Amino acid sequence: MKRRMWLAGALVGLLWAAPAKAGTGIIIRTTGGLSALQLFCSLPLSPCTIVGGLDGTLGQVFLVTTPLDPTTFINLLGGLTGFVAAEVNQVLSLVDLTNLVPSPISSTLMQDRSSTAYPAGSTTQTAWNSYVNQPAASIVGVQNAQKAFNVTGDGIVADIDTGVDPTHPVLQPVLVPGDGYDFTRNQPGGSELNDLSPCPFASTSPCTPPPCSSTTCPQPAQVNQSSAAILDQSSAAILDGNSQYKAFGHGTMVMGIIHLVAPTAQLMPLKAFHSDGTASLSDILRAIYYGVQNGANVINMSFDTKTSSVELQNALDYAKQQGVICAASAGNDGQGPPLLVYPAALQNDVMGVASTSDQDTRSSFSNFGNAIVWVAAPGESIVTTYPFNTYAAGWGTSFSAPFVSGGAALLHNLQVAISQSGAATAVAHAVPLDPSWGLNNGRLDLVMSLGSLGGTPDYGVSATPPTATITAGQQANFTVSAGPAHGFDQTVTWSCTGAPTGASCTVSPSSVTLDGSNPATATVTLTTTARGLAPPLVLPRGAPPPYLWVTLAASFAWLVLFVALCSSSRAFRQRPGLVTAAVVVAISLCTYSCGGGYSSPNPPGSLALSSVGVNPTSVTGGSSSTGTVTLSGPAPGYGVTVNLSSSASAATVPASVSVAGGASSATFTVNTSSVTASTPATITASYVGVMKTALLTVTPPSGTPANTYTLTVTGTSGNLSHATTVKVTVN
C-alpha cells in the first residue's frame, strides 16, 4: 500500500510540476491520451498549456489553460475525433456564510472534558466524554451498532476537504501512511496546518496558539461562523473574522465524526480545499480518482456546488464501478425543490445527507427534497475534533454526511464486498421522518442499517409463565418480553385484550425501547373482581314466551280502560271527543293483544312461521352453525322478512332473514366467539306476531378448564405488530 501510494503521488507531482500560464482553466476528456492533447495545444488556432492529468492512471482527463474565450476554445474541440468533452474548471466554496450558529451551544456539553476510553474497552486511547457520548452519537446508535454487531469500522475512508491536523492524538493513530495527499500544493501529506503560513500566532515552530486561562480565553468562544465552530482556546481570537482561515479546521472536524462512528477504519485526508474554503473542480476530480486508485472504500464529500459538471459525474461513476461508497452533504441554504446541489444530486453514485436536530426535526439551515437527500443525520451541536489537540462543535450538513460515511465503514466491516447501491439500500433502513420534507428515506439508524445485511430488522414477543390460576378478586402477573432481531432498536408499545368481564389487564411500562441486541421486559397485570351473589333476573323455566306477556299486559290495559269508561260515562257524555280517542286506543290495544298487530313489512294473512332450527346444535366457540326458518307455506311473490335475535353475545345472528317469493324457507349463519364455559344461546325468529326458538350450545375447546380466559398481549412498533398469549383460570 505504501509503495502504491508513493508511486501515485510521484506521478501526480510530475504531471503538475510546471506552473500553468495565465488563462482560463479547461477540463478536457480525450480518448487519444496525452499525445493527442499535446498535438492539439500546439496548433496556432488552439493555443493551450497542459497543466496535468486529473484521472490518475487512466490518462484521459486533463486540465489545460488557454488565453482564448472558454466558449470559443471548447467549440474548437467539438468536431475533433477523440475529444469527448470539455468544461470550464469552476471554483467551489466550502463556506456558506448563511450557515451561522442557530443557538448557543450548551456550556455543559463543551465543558464535559472528562476522559473516556475510546473505542469502548480501549486501554490506550481516550477522548473527551462530550465527544464520545454526545447526543448525536446516541441518536444514530453508534455504540449500540458497534456492540450489537461487533464492528468498529474497516477499510479506508477518504475525506475531500481542507485536510487534517495529523498530530491530533485522537486521529493520528488511524491516518493512512503518508497522511494522504495535498492537491493544493501537489505534495504528499494532507495536513491543513500547512495553511498556517505565515503563522498567525505568536509562536515559531510548531505553529500553535499560546496557552490561556479561563480569564483570557472565553469558554466557549465562537469562531469560524461560516463552518459554525465553537472553540474554547486562544485560536478563537486569532482566527475569527480572518477570511484567510474561515474554513480552517473543517477537515479535522469532519474526520473526527467519521472516526467517532468507525474508530478502527483508516482515514485518508485528501486536501483539495484551501483554508479560506475554496477549491477548484480539477483538484476535487484529482482527489476522487486518487482515493479510488489508492484503496479508499468510502469517500466523504462535505461540500456542494449548484453548478453541474459532467466530469464530476464521470469521476463518481468510476468510483461506483470500482465499488467505492460515496456520501455528500446536501448543503446549507435552507431550500427545497427545485434546488439541486452537486454531488448530492448524483444519486446513482452518492448518498446525499440532510441535517436534523436532536429532536428529529429538519435543521432550519438544511436543504431538503428527495432529488438531493437520500437520508438525514444529526447536524447541530456536533462535538468533534479540532486542530491543536482540542475539540469544537459544528452546525451544518457538512457534519451530517460523515455519520453516513462512518456508517459505510461499519457496513464494509460486516460485508467486505458491499457496493454503493448495497450501502444505500442498507442506509435506507432508517427512522421515518415528516414526509413533507421530501426525503427519500428517514433519519440514519446504524443498528437498522447493519441489521438489514443479515435480515430485516424485527422483534419477537413472549410471555412467562404461560398459565396461571387465581381466585376471583385476586391478581395475576406475567412478564412479557420483546427481543430484537437483526439489530431492531425501535420503541414497542404494549396492549392487552381478552380479560374477563369486570376485570382489567394492564402492561407496565406501556412501551419499551430496544437497543438492537438485548430483550426488554414489561409486567402484565390481570386484576379481577370478586363475583356478586345476586343471580341475573331470568324468566322461569316454562314461562310463556315474551309475546304472551305483551298480550296479557294489553288485556289488562283494556280491562282498566273499560272500567274507567263505565265509571266516567257522565264525563265522556259531556266530552264526546275524549270518548272517540278512548275507543280508538282500546281497539288498537285489543287488536294487538289478539295478534292483529305486526312489525314486519309483510301484511298479515294465513301465512305463518312454522319453525326455526340450527345445525349443528352445538359448536366450539369460533365456529359457525347454520340456522333455518320455515314458513307454513310459500311466501308471496314479493317475499317476506323474518326477524332474528340471539340471547347470548357468544352467538350472533343477522337482524333478519328474507324468504324469497315462492319459497317456504331460508337459511342464515350463526357466528360464535370463544368461550371459557359451555354457553347456551336461544335463537329467536319472529314473523307476524308468531315467535319460534331454537337452542345452540357454544362450548370451549376440548380440554379447556371452565372459566379459563386467554389474554392476548400485543407489541406494536410502526407497521410491525407481534402478539403472545397467556391463559388464566379464574375460580
CSV table of C-alpha atoms in Angstrom, one decimal, residues 478 493-499 504-507 523-526 710-715 724 726:
chain,number,residue,atom,x,y,z
A,478,PHE,CA,-46.9,-12.2,33.9
A,493,THR,CA,-45.9,-0.3,22.6
A,494,TRP,CA,-47.9,-2.8,24.5
A,495,SER,CA,-51.6,-3.6,24.7
A,496,CYS,CA,-53.6,-6.4,26.4
A,497,THR,CA,-57.0,-7.9,25.4
A,498,GLY,CA,-59.2,-10.8,26.4
A,499,ALA,CA,-59.7,-10.1,30.1
A,504,SER,CA,-58.7,-5.3,33.8
A,505,CYS,CA,-55.5,-6.1,32.0
A,506,THR,CA,-52.6,-3.6,32.1
A,507,VAL,CA,-49.0,-3.5,31.0
A,523,THR,CA,-45.2,-6.6,33.5
A,524,VAL,CA,-48.7,-7.7,32.6
A,525,THR,CA,-51.2,-7.5,35.4
A,526,LEU,CA,-54.7,-9.1,35.3
A,710,THR,CA,-56.9,-16.2,27.1
A,711,LEU,CA,-55.1,-12.9,27.4
A,712,THR,CA,-53.5,-11.6,24.2
A,713,VAL,CA,-50.6,-9.2,24.7
A,714,THR,CA,-49.6,-7.3,21.6
A,715,GLY,CA,-46.4,-5.3,21.0
A,724,THR,CA,-48.3,-13.6,22.5
A,726,VAL,CA,-51.3,-16.5,28.4
